[in-house]
Amino acid sequence: MKLSKRGEYALRALIDLGIASELGWPMLQASELATKEKLPIKFLEQIFTQLKAAGYVKSRRGKFGGYSLARPMSQIKFGTVIRLIDGPLAPIRCVSQMAYVRCSCPDEVHCGLRMLMLDVRNAITKLLDRYTLADIVEITLRKLRRDKVTPPFLSRSTKLRSVLPPMVNRLGDGGLKFNSVGPTSGRRRK
Amino acid sequence: MKLSKRGEYALRALIDLGIASELGWPMLQASELATKEKLPIKFLEQIFTQLKAAGYVKSRRGKFGGYSLARPMSQIKFGTVIRLIDGPLAPIRCVSQMAYVRCSCPDEVHCGLRMLMLDVRNAITKLLDRYTLADIVEITLRKLRRDKVTPPFLSRSTKLRSVLPPMVNRLGDGGLKFNSVGPTSGRRRK
DNA sequence: TCTATTTCCTATTGATCTAGTAGGGATATG
DNA sequence: CATATCCCTACTAGATCAATAGGAAATAGA
Ligand code: FES
Ligand code: FES
């Protein structure tokens, strides 16, 4: 499951759309998003076309047009979007549920590689098929507020420019570990 | 993390080499493996060259030559092999530890997509960086014995042909769930 | 109506990757 | 010596990726 640029931009766009809408800006323009998030405009347009065809966003054109989410954020799962844009989530087709293809192994049942990859697939889908746009937007907003940062694509009329702290590659941080914001029922006690 | 054919064949070859060696056949020929496992011979040769260069297998040529594992199976981690052949495990480079590359996001720290993908990356590496060839070979052998099946590439002198049950796509089964064969210390009680 | 702004649509491109194929050279066995 | 095996380099057809290009259609305000 390698996320292509196309997929990355699509998800970033959706998340931004979600954040903006949550903050009272239900509609964003492609050019706006492209400049603030530093994506190639024309490419982004193509992606929006695809997202629209799949029913994730709707659009209005002409002056003051733009794109907005076409359905509730809690109904947009990441797994589904990624499958649409980048294809199956499974690392190998013989363990894909949505797009199974037999591989050349003479005996699938006793294939060690398949057992391992099945676990990998399950680990991936467990995350991507459970998290929705609503979850991610909520978590992101919380982080933004905690650090008192405004998202860059919301500086339209306001001159308040958000200072972006330089990124250091410390991977220990990050992740979704907010006191069990997880979408499932599993609510662990502190 | 999409496993290419090249990667698939490499891992299958290593697993087969492991199984064979565990059963007393320390050396397999490329042609042998190719026909029994239905892989293109010349392609497999290339892959073996790569595996040899990286120190996973050693070879002997001439008549009765072949390939064998170059080091203990417990020291061959799947993650490392896959990284060698297919590149980084992370779905997106900004969450890769081994091959970090900044992405165009204006603010990595508050990027919702990055948080999600970091979790995906961790889920993947948790499996692939912990399981070794020894683990998979052990599990596979156990399954083979349980079902009284001989691996197809071990029918050299013996005329005993292994009957291969046809595969039905039932993904509920499979996986590595043997009574906690896991490589980590976590040994859960039944 | 005219103009500016926006989305929408189709085509094209250069670069890279994939999954091999082809042909022969080096080396070991008997 | 013949034969079997690994080793090495080159090549390719096709797909995919990440855009870029150019303009048509719709919308809003003057
Ligand atoms: S069954 Fe798909 S890799 Fe073996
Ligand atoms: S930081 Fe890499 S996707 Fe946002």
Short mmCIF file of C-alpha atoms (C1' of nucleotides) and ligand atoms in Angstrom, two decimals:
data_model
loop_
_atom_site.label_atom_id
_atom_site.label_comp_id
_atom_site.label_asym_id
_atom_site.label_seq_id
_atom_site.Cartn_x
_atom_site.Cartn_y
_atom_site.Cartn_z
CA MET A 1 0.00 0.00 0.00
CA LYS A 2 2.04 2.84 -1.35
CA LEU A 3 0.24 6.16 -1.29
CA SER A 4 0.77 7.96 -4.57
CA LYS A 5 1.06 11.72 -4.87
CA ARG A 6 -2.40 11.69 -6.33
CA GLY A 7 -3.68 9.89 -3.27
CA GLU A 8 -1.78 12.12 -0.90
CA TYR A 9 -3.20 15.26 -2.48
CA ALA A 10 -6.70 13.84 -2.52
CA LEU A 11 -6.62 13.05 1.17
CA ARG A 12 -5.03 16.34 2.10
CA ALA A 13 -7.69 18.13 0.12
CA LEU A 14 -10.45 16.22 1.85
CA ILE A 15 -8.99 16.87 5.27
CA ASP A 16 -8.60 20.56 4.53
CA LEU A 17 -12.11 20.70 3.23
CA GLY A 18 -13.25 19.10 6.44
CA ILE A 19 -11.28 21.46 8.66
CA ALA A 20 -12.46 24.49 6.75
CA SER A 21 -16.06 23.40 6.91
CA GLU A 22 -15.78 22.74 10.62
CA LEU A 23 -14.51 26.27 11.00
CA GLY A 24 -17.32 27.85 9.04
CA TRP A 25 -15.86 27.88 5.53
CA PRO A 26 -17.94 25.28 3.76
CA MET A 27 -16.41 25.95 0.37
CA LEU A 28 -12.80 26.22 -0.83
CA GLN A 29 -11.44 27.04 -4.24
CA ALA A 30 -8.98 24.76 -5.97
CA SER A 31 -6.53 27.55 -6.67
CA GLU A 32 -6.69 28.69 -3.07
CA LEU A 33 -5.98 25.22 -1.76
CA ALA A 34 -3.24 24.71 -4.31
CA THR A 35 -1.27 27.81 -3.40
CA LYS A 36 -1.62 27.48 0.34
CA GLU A 37 -0.87 23.78 0.41
CA LYS A 38 1.67 24.00 -2.39
CA LEU A 39 0.10 21.56 -4.81
CA PRO A 40 0.08 21.83 -8.61
CA ILE A 41 -3.25 23.41 -9.48
CA LYS A 42 -4.08 21.55 -12.64
CA PHE A 43 -3.25 18.25 -11.06
CA LEU A 44 -5.45 19.07 -8.11
CA GLU A 45 -8.29 19.89 -10.46
CA GLN A 46 -8.09 16.43 -11.97
CA ILE A 47 -8.17 14.90 -8.55
CA PHE A 48 -11.22 16.89 -7.55
CA THR A 49 -12.96 15.69 -10.69
CA GLN A 50 -12.33 12.15 -9.56
CA LEU A 51 -13.47 12.85 -6.03
CA LYS A 52 -16.60 14.48 -7.34
CA ALA A 53 -17.42 11.58 -9.62
CA ALA A 54 -17.16 9.29 -6.62
CA GLY A 55 -19.50 11.47 -4.61
CA TYR A 56 -17.10 12.77 -2.00
CA VAL A 57 -17.24 16.44 -2.96
CA LYS A 58 -19.59 18.71 -4.79
CA SER A 59 -18.69 21.82 -6.71
CA ARG A 60 -20.05 25.17 -7.79
CA ARG A 61 -18.45 27.03 -10.61
CA GLY A 62 -18.13 30.59 -11.70
CA LYS A 63 -17.16 33.44 -9.45
CA PHE A 64 -17.12 32.47 -5.76
CA GLY A 65 -17.36 28.86 -6.76
CA GLY A 66 -15.30 26.08 -5.29
CA TYR A 67 -15.53 22.66 -3.76
CA SER A 68 -17.22 21.41 -0.62
CA LEU A 69 -17.83 18.06 0.99
CA ALA A 70 -20.77 16.17 -0.45
CA ARG A 71 -21.55 14.11 2.61
CA PRO A 72 -21.06 13.92 6.36
CA MET A 73 -17.43 13.52 7.36
CA SER A 74 -18.25 10.56 9.55
CA GLN A 75 -19.22 8.65 6.43
CA ILE A 76 -15.97 9.14 4.58
CA LYS A 77 -13.57 6.33 5.36
CA PHE A 78 -9.96 6.63 4.39
CA GLY A 79 -9.73 3.09 3.17
CA THR A 80 -12.46 3.64 0.63
CA VAL A 81 -10.91 6.80 -0.73
CA ILE A 82 -7.49 5.21 -1.04
CA ARG A 83 -8.93 2.17 -2.77
CA LEU A 84 -10.61 4.49 -5.24
CA ILE A 85 -7.46 6.34 -6.08
CA ASP A 86 -4.59 3.96 -5.49
CA GLY A 87 -6.21 0.57 -5.74
CA PRO A 88 -6.21 -2.30 -3.25
CA LEU A 89 -4.79 -1.85 0.22
CA ALA A 90 -3.33 -5.33 0.47
CA PRO A 91 0.40 -5.59 -0.21
CA ILE A 92 -0.23 -8.61 -2.42
CA ARG A 93 -3.34 -9.52 -4.32
CA CYS A 94 -3.81 -13.01 -2.92
CA VAL A 95 -4.70 -11.51 0.46
CA SER A 96 -6.96 -8.78 -0.84
CA GLN A 97 -10.62 -9.07 0.03
CA MET A 98 -11.84 -6.39 -2.31
CA ALA A 99 -9.67 -7.37 -5.26
CA TYR A 100 -8.50 -10.94 -4.82
CA VAL A 101 -6.30 -12.39 -7.53
CA ARG A 102 -4.72 -15.79 -7.29
CA CYS A 103 -0.97 -15.81 -7.37
CA SER A 104 1.32 -18.39 -8.85
CA CYS A 105 1.90 -20.20 -5.57
CA PRO A 106 1.16 -23.89 -6.00
CA ASP A 107 -0.45 -24.12 -2.57
CA GLU A 108 -2.00 -20.98 -1.20
CA VAL A 109 -3.19 -22.59 2.01
CA HIS A 110 0.29 -23.47 3.16
CA CYS A 111 2.05 -20.41 1.83
CA GLY A 112 4.03 -18.75 4.59
CA LEU A 113 4.33 -15.50 2.74
CA ARG A 114 0.59 -15.34 2.37
CA MET A 115 0.06 -15.86 6.10
CA LEU A 116 2.39 -13.02 6.89
CA MET A 117 0.95 -10.68 4.31
CA LEU A 118 -2.55 -11.45 5.45
CA ASP A 119 -1.60 -10.11 8.84
CA VAL A 120 -0.08 -7.03 7.26
CA ARG A 121 -3.19 -6.45 5.23
CA ASN A 122 -5.36 -6.77 8.31
CA ALA A 123 -3.21 -4.35 10.25
CA ILE A 124 -3.55 -1.81 7.46
CA THR A 125 -7.26 -2.13 6.94
CA LYS A 126 -7.92 -2.13 10.65
CA LEU A 127 -6.73 1.44 10.65
CA LEU A 128 -7.83 2.71 7.28
CA ASP A 129 -11.26 1.15 7.22
CA ARG A 130 -12.14 2.40 10.66
CA TYR A 131 -10.88 5.96 10.70
CA THR A 132 -13.15 8.47 9.07
CA LEU A 133 -12.60 12.02 7.97
CA ALA A 134 -14.47 13.16 11.05
CA ASP A 135 -11.94 11.46 13.33
CA ILE A 136 -8.93 12.95 11.64
CA VAL A 137 -10.43 16.41 11.40
CA GLU A 138 -11.31 16.34 15.06
CA ILE A 139 -7.85 15.27 16.09
CA THR A 140 -6.17 17.79 13.84
CA LEU A 141 -8.32 20.62 15.09
CA ARG A 142 -7.51 19.72 18.65
CA LYS A 143 -3.81 19.74 17.91
CA LEU A 144 -4.08 23.04 16.08
CA ARG A 145 -5.90 24.69 18.95
CA ARG A 146 -3.54 23.27 21.52
CA ASP A 147 -0.64 24.87 19.70
CA LYS A 148 -2.58 28.02 18.79
CA VAL A 149 -1.97 27.70 15.07
CA THR A 150 -4.38 28.63 12.30
CA PRO A 151 -4.44 26.41 9.26
CA PRO A 152 -2.75 28.19 6.34
CA PHE A 153 -5.65 28.00 3.93
CA LEU A 154 -7.86 30.03 6.24
CA SER A 155 -5.98 33.30 5.92
CA ARG A 156 -8.21 34.80 3.30
CA SER A 157 -9.38 38.11 4.66
CA THR A 158 -7.45 37.96 7.91
CA LYS A 159 -3.91 39.23 7.73
CA LEU A 160 -3.05 37.02 10.69
CA ARG A 161 -0.31 34.86 9.30
CA SER A 162 0.29 31.55 10.95
CA VAL A 163 3.87 30.90 11.93
CA LEU A 164 4.96 27.45 10.91
CA PRO A 165 7.48 25.79 13.17
CA PRO A 166 10.21 24.06 11.18
CA MET A 167 9.92 20.31 11.07
CA VAL A 168 12.57 18.15 12.59
CA ASN A 169 12.44 14.49 11.81
CA ARG A 170 11.45 13.16 15.16
CA LEU A 171 9.16 10.30 14.44
CA GLY A 172 8.53 9.38 18.02
CA ASP A 173 5.85 12.02 18.18
CA GLY A 174 2.85 12.36 15.95
CA GLY A 175 0.50 9.49 15.44
CA LEU A 176 -3.08 9.47 16.50
CA LYS A 177 -2.49 8.88 20.14
CA PHE A 178 -4.87 11.31 21.72
CA ASN A 179 -6.54 9.91 24.78
CA SER A 180 -8.21 7.21 22.76
CA VAL A 181 -9.99 9.28 20.21
CA GLY A 182 -10.22 6.08 18.21
CA PRO A 183 -13.42 5.46 16.31
CA THR A 184 -13.99 2.00 17.72
CA SER A 185 -15.58 1.21 21.02
CA GLY A 186 -12.25 0.33 22.62
CA ARG A 187 -11.88 3.11 25.15
CA ARG A 188 -8.85 2.46 27.27
CA ARG A 189 -8.61 4.03 30.65
CA LYS A 190 -5.68 6.24 31.45
CA MET B 1 3.91 -0.86 0.82
CA LYS B 2 3.04 -2.72 -2.32
CA LEU B 3 4.95 -5.95 -2.74
CA SER B 4 6.20 -6.27 -6.31
CA LYS B 5 6.49 -9.56 -8.14
CA ARG B 6 10.21 -9.31 -7.65
CA GLY B 7 9.67 -9.00 -3.94
CA GLU B 8 7.15 -11.77 -3.83
CA TYR B 9 9.45 -14.17 -5.64
CA ALA B 10 12.39 -13.23 -3.46
CA LEU B 11 10.50 -13.95 -0.28
CA ARG B 12 9.01 -17.14 -1.60
CA ALA B 13 12.45 -18.28 -2.61
CA LEU B 14 13.86 -17.52 0.81
CA ILE B 15 11.03 -19.29 2.58
CA ASP B 16 11.42 -22.32 0.35
CA LEU B 17 15.14 -22.32 0.92
CA GLY B 18 14.42 -22.23 4.63
CA ILE B 19 11.92 -25.05 4.54
CA ALA B 20 14.16 -27.19 2.39
CA SER B 21 17.12 -26.64 4.64
CA GLU B 22 15.06 -27.45 7.70
CA LEU B 23 14.11 -30.71 6.01
CA GLY B 24 17.65 -31.67 5.16
CA TRP B 25 18.04 -30.18 1.70
CA PRO B 26 20.43 -27.34 2.32
CA MET B 27 20.74 -26.44 -1.37
CA LEU B 28 18.18 -25.83 -4.10
CA GLN B 29 18.68 -25.12 -7.77
CA ALA B 30 17.13 -22.12 -9.39
CA SER B 31 15.60 -24.13 -12.20
CA GLU B 32 14.15 -26.58 -9.73
CA LEU B 33 12.55 -23.85 -7.67
CA ALA B 34 11.32 -22.09 -10.77
CA THR B 35 9.49 -25.04 -12.21
CA LYS B 36 7.99 -26.26 -8.95
CA GLU B 37 6.93 -22.82 -7.82
CA LYS B 38 6.04 -21.66 -11.30
CA LEU B 39 8.31 -18.65 -11.52
CA PRO B 40 10.17 -17.41 -14.61
CA ILE B 41 13.65 -18.86 -14.36
CA LYS B 42 15.68 -16.00 -15.72
CA PHE B 43 13.88 -13.52 -13.56
CA LEU B 44 14.47 -15.67 -10.53
CA GLU B 45 18.16 -15.80 -11.34
CA GLN B 46 18.36 -12.03 -11.28
CA ILE B 47 16.64 -11.99 -7.94
CA PHE B 48 19.04 -14.52 -6.51
CA THR B 49 21.93 -12.38 -7.68
CA GLN B 50 20.48 -9.51 -5.70
CA LEU B 51 19.87 -11.67 -2.65
CA LYS B 52 23.38 -12.98 -2.85
CA ALA B 53 24.90 -9.52 -3.11
CA ALA B 54 23.03 -8.56 0.03
CA GLY B 55 24.33 -11.60 1.86
CA TYR B 56 21.13 -13.56 2.27
CA VAL B 57 22.08 -16.55 0.15
CA LYS B 58 25.24 -18.15 -1.09
CA SER B 59 25.68 -20.18 -4.22
CA ARG B 60 27.69 -22.95 -5.71
CA ARG B 61 27.90 -23.43 -9.42
CA GLY B 62 28.53 -26.20 -11.83
CA LYS B 63 26.81 -29.54 -11.68
CA PHE B 64 24.93 -30.12 -8.42
CA GLY B 65 25.25 -26.48 -7.65
CA GLY B 66 22.46 -24.26 -6.37
CA TYR B 67 21.61 -21.73 -3.72
CA SER B 68 21.47 -21.99 0.03
CA LEU B 69 20.91 -19.63 2.89
CA ALA B 70 23.97 -17.67 3.88
CA ARG B 71 23.03 -17.04 7.48
CA PRO B 72 20.79 -18.29 10.28
CA MET B 73 17.11 -17.91 9.51
CA SER B 74 16.51 -16.16 12.78
CA GLN B 75 18.62 -13.29 11.53
CA ILE B 76 16.70 -12.69 8.35
CA LYS B 77 13.95 -10.18 8.95
CA PHE B 78 11.27 -9.69 6.36
CA GLY B 79 11.28 -5.95 6.68
CA THR B 80 14.92 -5.75 5.74
CA VAL B 81 14.53 -7.92 2.69
CA ILE B 82 11.51 -6.02 1.46
CA ARG B 83 13.28 -2.71 1.97
CA LEU B 84 16.16 -4.03 -0.09
CA ILE B 85 13.98 -5.05 -2.99
CA ASP B 86 10.94 -2.80 -2.93
CA GLY B 87 12.13 0.21 -1.01
CA PRO B 88 10.67 1.85 2.09
CA LEU B 89 7.83 0.22 3.99
CA ALA B 90 6.07 3.46 4.87
CA PRO B 91 3.11 4.34 2.68
CA ILE B 92 4.36 7.89 2.42
CA ARG B 93 7.88 9.17 2.74
CA CYS B 94 7.30 11.76 5.44
CA VAL B 95 6.63 8.96 7.93
CA SER B 96 9.50 6.76 6.90
CA GLN B 97 12.29 6.29 9.40
CA MET B 98 14.73 4.64 7.08
CA ALA B 99 14.12 6.94 4.10
CA TYR B 100 12.50 10.14 5.32
CA VAL B 101 11.70 12.75 2.72
CA ARG B 102 9.86 15.93 3.50
CA CYS B 103 6.60 16.35 1.68
CA SER B 104 5.01 19.54 0.44
CA CYS B 105 2.78 19.96 3.48
CA PRO B 106 3.24 23.43 4.94
CA ASP B 107 3.02 22.13 8.49
CA GLU B 108 4.08 18.57 9.09
CA VAL B 109 3.44 18.66 12.80
CA HIS B 110 -0.25 19.34 12.43
CA CYS B 111 -0.85 17.26 9.34
CA GLY B 112 -3.73 14.89 9.94
CA LEU B 113 -2.76 12.67 7.08
CA ARG B 114 0.69 12.27 8.46
CA MET B 115 -0.61 11.23 11.87
CA LEU B 116 -2.77 8.57 10.29
CA MET B 117 -0.04 7.30 8.01
CA LEU B 118 2.42 7.17 10.84
CA ASP B 119 0.13 4.72 12.55
CA VAL B 120 -0.15 2.69 9.38
CA ARG B 121 3.59 2.63 9.02
CA ASN B 122 4.02 1.49 12.58
CA ALA B 123 1.47 -1.25 12.15
CA ILE B 124 3.33 -2.52 9.10
CA THR B 125 6.81 -2.41 10.57
CA LYS B 126 5.64 -3.93 13.82
CA LEU B 127 4.97 -7.07 11.84
CA LEU B 128 7.64 -7.03 9.19
CA ASP B 129 10.52 -5.93 11.37
CA ARG B 130 9.79 -8.50 14.01
CA TYR B 131 9.04 -11.64 12.05
CA THR B 132 12.04 -13.54 10.82
CA LEU B 133 12.44 -16.29 8.31
CA ALA B 134 12.75 -18.73 11.20
CA ASP B 135 9.30 -17.81 12.48
CA ILE B 136 7.59 -18.21 9.14
CA VAL B 137 9.39 -21.42 8.28
CA GLU B 138 8.44 -22.90 11.62
CA ILE B 139 4.80 -21.98 11.23
CA THR B 140 4.66 -23.21 7.68
CA LEU B 141 6.24 -26.51 8.55
CA ARG B 142 3.77 -27.00 11.34
CA LYS B 143 0.86 -26.38 9.01
CA LEU B 144 2.31 -28.68 6.40
CA ARG B 145 2.73 -31.49 8.87
CA ARG B 146 -0.68 -30.96 10.36
CA ASP B 147 -2.22 -31.40 6.92
CA LYS B 148 0.22 -34.14 5.91
CA VAL B 149 1.41 -32.32 2.79
CA THR B 150 4.92 -32.34 1.35
CA PRO B 151 6.16 -29.11 -0.15
CA PRO B 152 6.26 -29.42 -3.95
CA PHE B 153 9.90 -28.59 -4.41
CA LEU B 154 10.95 -31.58 -2.34
CA SER B 155 9.75 -34.25 -4.73
CA ARG B 156 13.11 -34.83 -6.30
CA SER B 157 13.87 -38.49 -5.91
CA THR B 158 10.67 -39.45 -4.15
CA LYS B 159 7.80 -40.25 -6.46
CA LEU B 160 5.39 -39.25 -3.70
CA ARG B 161 3.40 -36.49 -5.30
CA SER B 162 1.72 -34.01 -3.02
CA VAL B 163 -1.92 -33.44 -3.73
CA LEU B 164 -2.74 -29.76 -3.72
CA PRO B 165 -6.18 -28.90 -2.44
CA PRO B 166 -7.86 -26.25 -4.60
CA MET B 167 -7.93 -22.82 -3.07
CA VAL B 168 -11.18 -21.18 -2.20
CA ASN B 169 -11.05 -17.52 -1.36
CA ARG B 170 -11.90 -17.66 2.28
CA LEU B 171 -9.83 -14.99 3.91
CA GLY B 172 -11.07 -15.62 7.38
CA ASP B 173 -8.51 -18.36 7.75
CA GLY B 174 -4.79 -18.14 7.27
CA GLY B 175 -2.80 -15.54 9.11
CA LEU B 176 -0.16 -16.31 11.65
CA LYS B 177 -2.43 -17.12 14.52
CA PHE B 178 -0.77 -20.17 15.93
CA ASN B 179 -0.77 -20.37 19.72
CA SER B 180 1.46 -17.34 20.03
CA VAL B 181 4.35 -18.32 17.86
CA GLY B 182 5.15 -14.65 17.74
CA PRO B 183 8.78 -13.63 17.82
CA THR B 184 8.38 -11.11 20.60
CA SER B 185 8.37 -11.86 24.28
CA GLY B 186 4.64 -11.40 24.54
CA ARG B 187 3.50 -14.92 25.17
CA ARG B 188 -0.20 -14.89 25.84
CA ARG B 189 -1.71 -17.72 27.77
CA LYS B 190 -4.44 -19.78 26.20
"C1'" DT C 1 -24.49 42.48 -22.15
"C1'" DC C 2 -19.74 42.33 -20.94
"C1'" DT C 3 -15.96 40.83 -18.08
"C1'" DA C 4 -13.71 38.34 -14.69
"C1'" DT C 5 -13.62 34.19 -12.30
"C1'" DT C 6 -14.13 29.69 -11.53
"C1'" DT C 7 -14.86 24.71 -12.61
"C1'" DC C 8 -14.76 21.17 -16.37
"C1'" DC C 9 -12.85 18.38 -20.16
"C1'" DT C 10 -9.48 16.27 -23.27
"C1'" DA C 11 -5.05 15.48 -24.79
"C1'" DT C 12 -0.05 15.04 -24.32
"C1'" DT C 13 4.40 14.44 -22.17
"C1'" DG C 14 8.78 12.89 -20.03
"C1'" DA C 15 10.36 10.13 -16.60
"C1'" DT C 16 10.41 6.10 -14.17
"C1'" DC C 17 9.19 1.45 -12.96
"C1'" DT C 18 7.76 -3.39 -13.88
"C1'" DA C 19 8.26 -7.89 -15.25
"C1'" DG C 20 10.26 -9.96 -17.66
"C1'" DT C 21 13.37 -11.99 -22.22
"C1'" DA C 22 17.74 -12.96 -24.62
"C1'" DG C 23 22.22 -14.50 -25.16
"C1'" DG C 24 26.15 -15.95 -23.79
"C1'" DG C 25 30.31 -16.35 -20.28
"C1'" DA C 26 32.45 -18.59 -16.18
"C1'" DT C 27 32.84 -22.61 -13.38
"C1'" DA C 28 32.29 -27.15 -11.56
"C1'" DT C 29 31.40 -32.33 -12.09
"C1'" DG C 30 32.24 -36.76 -13.95
"C1'" DC D 1 35.62 -33.47 -22.87
"C1'" DA D 2 30.30 -32.83 -22.33
"C1'" DT D 3 27.01 -31.19 -19.35
"C1'" DA D 4 24.98 -28.69 -15.83
"C1'" DT D 5 24.74 -24.87 -13.19
"C1'" DC D 6 25.35 -20.08 -11.79
"C1'" DC D 7 26.73 -15.30 -13.49
"C1'" DC D 8 26.52 -11.01 -16.20
"C1'" DT D 9 24.94 -7.50 -19.32
"C1'" DA D 10 21.80 -5.67 -22.26
"C1'" DC D 11 17.30 -4.95 -24.01
"C1'" DT D 12 12.22 -4.29 -24.29
"C1'" DA D 13 7.21 -3.63 -24.31
"C1'" DG D 14 4.03 -1.93 -21.54
"C1'" DA D 15 2.25 0.41 -17.67
"C1'" DT D 16 2.11 4.04 -14.35
"C1'" DC D 17 3.17 8.55 -12.39
"C1'" DA D 18 3.03 13.30 -11.95
"C1'" DA D 19 2.15 16.61 -14.09
"C1'" DT D 20 1.34 20.34 -18.06
"C1'" DA D 21 -1.40 22.62 -21.73
"C1'" DG D 22 -5.21 24.73 -23.75
"C1'" DG D 23 -9.46 25.92 -23.87
"C1'" DA D 24 -14.88 25.24 -23.15
"C1'" DA D 25 -18.73 26.00 -20.09
"C1'" DA D 26 -20.94 28.14 -16.30
"C1'" DT D 27 -21.62 31.82 -12.80
"C1'" DA D 28 -21.56 36.50 -10.60
"C1'" DG D 29 -21.24 41.28 -10.60
"C1'" DA D 30 -20.92 45.84 -13.26
S1 FES E 1 -0.28 -17.65 -1.97
FE1 FES E 1 0.08 -15.64 -2.66
S2 FES E 1 2.17 -15.53 -2.18
FE2 FES E 1 1.85 -17.62 -1.78
S1 FES E 2 3.24 16.02 6.33
FE1 FES E 2 3.46 14.48 4.85
S2 FES E 2 1.40 14.42 4.21
FE2 FES E 2 1.30 16.14 5.49
#
